[in-house]
């Protein structure tokens, strides 16, 4: 089944404790992206990747890192999480063409205490 | 970046058509108009996209104004399952003006409520 998977689905952590949220897709998509969703603010793009080793900032990249060493994986790294990073995170992938649809993962709900 | 403007919320009755508007007055000639929707407790899912001509698929229709400064997503017969947040976004066909076509702005979307 074609899908985007995220792990973990739920995470409660404390301020300053480094964490990684994994994202993996099995559709051989070149493009991958991370979003965060907060009440009243909609979906906001954090980082995106056009292909392996090619990443760029979205609208809200502060406090996050990403890497794209393999085509199928695009982990989101929070080196020192803070409470304002408490949010619902979505990973998405698509073929490189901008006219193709994005497929979204199920989301990761992160709480930083 | 070209941005979109949508009403915060709309309501409809089941079995009736729904017209969800989107304004994108700064759209460039190579921007595609995409619509996604997000059902409760799920990730967004693709609905439809278009460039200039009206488009139909099994989920919905997309009507694009002649000047492309606005578009309307049409659900022909709303069902309770169509209750969701609907997002209208623009995707550039290629990098232009320093903006990568990988950068996307979703905005807040329109919350659609469907009444039985």
Tab-separated table of C-alpha atoms in Angstrom:
chain	number	residue	atom	x	y	z
A	1	UNK	CA	0.000	0.000	0.000
A	2	UNK	CA	1.317	3.439	-0.976
A	3	UNK	CA	1.711	5.493	2.154
A	4	UNK	CA	3.585	8.012	4.236
A	5	UNK	CA	4.378	6.836	7.746
A	6	UNK	CA	5.399	8.897	10.745
A	7	UNK	CA	6.807	7.816	14.064
A	8	UNK	CA	6.038	8.310	16.794
A	9	UNK	CA	2.375	9.235	16.472
A	10	UNK	CA	2.305	10.765	19.937
A	11	UNK	CA	5.156	12.103	22.023
A	12	UNK	CA	5.384	13.934	25.314
A	13	UNK	CA	8.807	15.257	26.161
A	14	UNK	CA	10.532	17.929	28.244
A	15	UNK	CA	12.218	21.136	27.257
A	16	UNK	CA	15.702	20.686	25.874
A	17	UNK	CA	15.626	16.945	25.274
A	18	UNK	CA	16.598	16.285	21.669
A	19	UNK	CA	14.106	14.314	19.640
A	20	UNK	CA	13.600	13.053	16.114
A	21	UNK	CA	10.325	12.446	14.326
A	22	UNK	CA	10.748	10.054	11.439
A	23	UNK	CA	8.954	10.200	8.121
A	24	UNK	CA	9.122	7.515	5.473
A	25	UNK	CA	7.403	7.065	2.117
A	26	UNK	CA	7.273	4.023	-0.160
A	27	UNK	CA	6.241	5.770	-3.402
A	28	UNK	CA	9.721	6.763	-4.627
A	29	UNK	CA	8.764	10.428	-4.376
A	30	UNK	CA	11.444	13.058	-4.845
A	31	UNK	CA	9.654	15.814	-2.896
A	32	UNK	CA	9.062	15.643	0.850
A	33	UNK	CA	7.926	18.282	3.278
A	34	UNK	CA	7.196	18.898	6.955
A	35	UNK	CA	4.314	21.003	8.288
A	36	UNK	CA	3.082	21.987	11.672
A	37	UNK	CA	-0.540	22.670	12.473
A	38	UNK	CA	-1.688	24.888	15.296
A	39	UNK	CA	-5.198	26.070	16.193
A	40	UNK	CA	-6.108	29.209	14.261
A	41	UNK	CA	-2.905	29.133	12.197
A	42	UNK	CA	-3.613	26.360	9.732
A	43	UNK	CA	-0.800	24.349	8.171
A	44	UNK	CA	2.593	25.986	8.043
A	45	UNK	CA	5.541	24.571	6.161
A	46	UNK	CA	8.703	23.957	8.186
A	47	UNK	CA	11.174	22.484	5.718
A	48	UNK	CA	11.007	20.756	2.381
A	49	UNK	CA	13.282	18.644	0.231
A	50	UNK	CA	13.288	18.488	-3.543
A	51	UNK	CA	15.492	15.382	-3.598
A	52	UNK	CA	18.274	13.578	-1.732
A	53	UNK	CA	20.686	16.049	-0.106
A	54	UNK	CA	18.528	19.012	-1.223
A	55	UNK	CA	16.607	20.761	1.550
A	56	UNK	CA	15.257	24.262	2.010
A	57	UNK	CA	13.393	26.338	4.552
A	58	UNK	CA	9.678	26.784	4.610
A	59	UNK	CA	7.844	29.519	6.491
A	60	UNK	CA	8.667	28.437	10.059
A	61	UNK	CA	12.084	26.680	10.129
A	62	UNK	CA	13.396	28.128	13.405
A	63	UNK	CA	14.190	25.454	15.979
A	64	UNK	CA	14.086	22.570	13.521
A	65	UNK	CA	16.587	20.638	11.445
A	66	UNK	CA	16.061	18.121	8.679
A	67	UNK	CA	18.189	15.789	6.616
A	68	UNK	CA	17.582	13.844	3.442
A	69	UNK	CA	20.206	11.149	3.102
A	70	UNK	CA	17.889	8.647	1.470
A	71	UNK	CA	15.032	9.219	-0.915
A	72	UNK	CA	12.435	7.497	1.247
A	73	UNK	CA	13.228	9.145	4.606
A	74	UNK	CA	12.978	12.744	5.789
A	75	UNK	CA	13.421	13.006	9.571
A	76	UNK	CA	12.537	16.147	11.512
A	77	UNK	CA	14.978	16.933	14.307
A	78	UNK	CA	14.330	19.161	17.301
A	79	UNK	CA	17.733	19.718	18.893
A	80	UNK	CA	16.400	21.546	21.946
A	81	UNK	CA	12.600	21.432	21.993
A	82	UNK	CA	10.691	24.258	23.650
A	83	UNK	CA	7.017	24.470	24.692
A	84	UNK	CA	6.186	26.640	21.674
A	85	UNK	CA	6.976	23.633	19.492
A	86	UNK	CA	4.040	21.775	20.966
A	87	UNK	CA	2.004	21.092	17.860
A	88	UNK	CA	0.621	18.557	15.393
A	89	UNK	CA	3.199	17.708	12.759
A	90	UNK	CA	2.547	16.330	9.284
A	91	UNK	CA	4.965	14.926	6.767
A	92	UNK	CA	4.059	14.839	3.079
A	93	UNK	CA	5.571	13.550	-0.141
A	94	UNK	CA	4.919	13.884	-3.849
A	95	UNK	CA	6.596	13.424	-7.203
A	96	UNK	CA	8.842	16.353	-8.079
A	97	UNK	CA	6.341	17.907	-10.473
A	98	UNK	CA	4.414	20.718	-8.766
A	99	UNK	CA	1.230	19.655	-10.518
A	100	UNK	CA	1.179	16.316	-8.740
A	101	UNK	CA	-0.661	15.749	-5.494
A	102	UNK	CA	0.997	15.511	-2.101
A	103	UNK	CA	0.356	12.528	0.121
A	104	UNK	CA	0.254	13.270	3.818
A	105	UNK	CA	1.160	11.121	6.770
A	106	UNK	CA	-1.186	10.554	9.730
A	107	UNK	CA	0.449	13.189	11.898
A	108	UNK	CA	2.559	13.288	15.064
A	109	UNK	CA	1.191	15.045	18.100
A	110	UNK	CA	4.078	16.497	20.082
A	111	UNK	CA	3.820	17.997	23.546
A	112	UNK	CA	6.839	19.741	25.042
A	113	UNK	CA	6.568	20.389	28.771
B	1	UNK	CA	4.741	34.329	-2.426
B	2	UNK	CA	1.307	34.413	-3.946
B	3	UNK	CA	-1.236	33.951	-1.195
B	4	UNK	CA	-4.828	32.792	-1.052
B	5	UNK	CA	-7.796	34.100	0.949
B	6	UNK	CA	-10.684	31.907	2.003
B	7	UNK	CA	-13.696	32.408	4.277
B	8	UNK	CA	-13.129	31.035	7.752
B	9	UNK	CA	-16.237	28.869	7.704
B	10	UNK	CA	-19.223	27.829	5.639
B	11	UNK	CA	-22.284	25.714	6.257
B	12	UNK	CA	-24.328	23.483	4.032
B	13	UNK	CA	-27.141	20.982	4.193
B	14	UNK	CA	-26.677	17.401	3.189
B	15	UNK	CA	-27.463	16.613	-0.455
B	16	UNK	CA	-27.099	20.281	-1.472
B	17	UNK	CA	-24.296	21.731	-3.597
B	18	UNK	CA	-21.501	23.646	-1.878
B	19	UNK	CA	-19.415	26.383	-3.461
B	20	UNK	CA	-16.186	27.113	-1.599
B	21	UNK	CA	-14.511	30.305	-2.818
B	22	UNK	CA	-10.824	31.200	-2.892
B	23	UNK	CA	-9.265	34.516	-3.823
B	24	UNK	CA	-5.737	34.611	-5.211
B	25	UNK	CA	-5.381	38.073	-6.711
B	26	UNK	CA	-1.559	37.910	-6.914
B	27	UNK	CA	-1.462	34.606	-8.782
B	28	UNK	CA	1.200	34.381	-11.459
B	29	UNK	CA	0.677	32.908	-14.888
B	30	UNK	CA	2.445	29.673	-13.981
B	31	UNK	CA	0.825	29.009	-10.607
B	32	UNK	CA	-1.375	25.965	-10.334
B	33	UNK	CA	-4.392	26.096	-8.034
B	34	UNK	CA	-4.597	23.093	-5.719
B	35	UNK	CA	-7.306	22.148	-3.253
B	36	UNK	CA	-6.835	19.866	-0.286
B	37	UNK	CA	-9.162	18.924	2.508
B	38	UNK	CA	-8.550	17.685	6.018
B	39	UNK	CA	-11.081	15.440	7.666
B	40	UNK	CA	-11.200	15.431	11.480
B	41	UNK	CA	-8.187	13.733	13.057
B	42	UNK	CA	-6.555	13.006	9.695
B	43	UNK	CA	-3.843	14.417	7.494
B	44	UNK	CA	-4.828	16.562	4.524
B	45	UNK	CA	-5.825	14.820	1.309
B	46	UNK	CA	-5.720	16.042	-2.252
B	47	UNK	CA	-8.998	17.062	-3.862
B	48	UNK	CA	-8.331	18.666	-7.221
B	49	UNK	CA	-6.080	21.078	-9.083
B	50	UNK	CA	-6.191	23.227	-12.195
B	51	UNK	CA	-4.398	25.933	-14.159
B	52	UNK	CA	-6.864	27.780	-16.371
B	53	UNK	CA	-9.706	25.529	-17.421
B	54	UNK	CA	-12.423	24.180	-15.192
B	55	UNK	CA	-11.694	20.676	-13.927
B	56	UNK	CA	-13.844	17.784	-12.789
B	57	UNK	CA	-12.990	14.614	-10.944
B	58	UNK	CA	-14.859	12.077	-8.868
B	59	UNK	CA	-14.625	14.199	-5.734
B	60	UNK	CA	-15.379	17.711	-6.932
B	61	UNK	CA	-15.262	20.345	-9.630
B	62	UNK	CA	-12.962	23.340	-9.806
B	63	UNK	CA	-14.176	26.497	-11.488
B	64	UNK	CA	-11.432	29.031	-12.274
B	65	UNK	CA	-12.236	32.634	-13.070
B	66	UNK	CA	-11.202	33.899	-16.469
B	67	UNK	CA	-8.666	36.287	-14.930
B	68	UNK	CA	-7.511	33.486	-12.579
B	69	UNK	CA	-7.739	35.783	-9.570
B	70	UNK	CA	-10.274	33.513	-7.919
B	71	UNK	CA	-11.516	29.959	-8.016
B	72	UNK	CA	-14.364	27.941	-6.565
B	73	UNK	CA	-14.384	24.368	-5.381
B	74	UNK	CA	-17.765	22.798	-6.029
B	75	UNK	CA	-19.075	19.796	-4.139
B	76	UNK	CA	-22.131	18.816	-6.126
B	77	UNK	CA	-23.992	17.000	-3.364
B	78	UNK	CA	-22.569	17.484	0.080
B	79	UNK	CA	-22.515	14.509	2.416
B	80	UNK	CA	-21.750	14.392	6.103
B	81	UNK	CA	-18.375	12.908	5.183
B	82	UNK	CA	-17.503	16.131	3.346
B	83	UNK	CA	-17.350	18.042	6.640
B	84	UNK	CA	-13.708	19.105	6.751
B	85	UNK	CA	-11.287	21.998	6.488
B	86	UNK	CA	-10.717	22.894	2.827
B	87	UNK	CA	-7.452	24.501	1.768
B	88	UNK	CA	-6.780	26.359	-1.446
B	89	UNK	CA	-3.081	26.738	-2.257
B	90	UNK	CA	-0.951	27.857	-5.167
B	91	UNK	CA	1.937	25.823	-6.531
B	92	UNK	CA	4.369	27.458	-8.890
B	93	UNK	CA	5.276	25.534	-12.014
B	94	UNK	CA	8.955	26.428	-11.608
B	95	UNK	CA	11.273	28.502	-9.483
B	96	UNK	CA	10.779	32.188	-10.097
B	97	UNK	CA	11.696	35.448	-8.423
B	98	UNK	CA	13.777	33.689	-5.813
B	99	UNK	CA	10.885	31.512	-4.696
B	100	UNK	CA	11.218	27.777	-5.004
B	101	UNK	CA	8.213	25.873	-6.259
B	102	UNK	CA	8.742	23.550	-3.338
B	103	UNK	CA	7.664	26.233	-0.870
B	104	UNK	CA	3.959	26.033	-0.110
B	105	UNK	CA	1.643	28.217	1.964
B	106	UNK	CA	-1.574	26.568	3.119
B	107	UNK	CA	-3.241	29.231	5.224
B	108	UNK	CA	-6.124	28.563	7.591
B	109	UNK	CA	-8.604	27.122	5.125
B	110	UNK	CA	-12.411	27.052	5.274
B	111	UNK	CA	-14.179	24.932	7.863
B	112	UNK	CA	-17.145	23.307	6.122
B	113	UNK	CA	-20.014	22.141	8.316
B	114	UNK	CA	-22.616	19.872	6.736
B	115	UNK	CA	-25.994	19.600	8.434
B	116	UNK	CA	-28.101	16.430	8.172
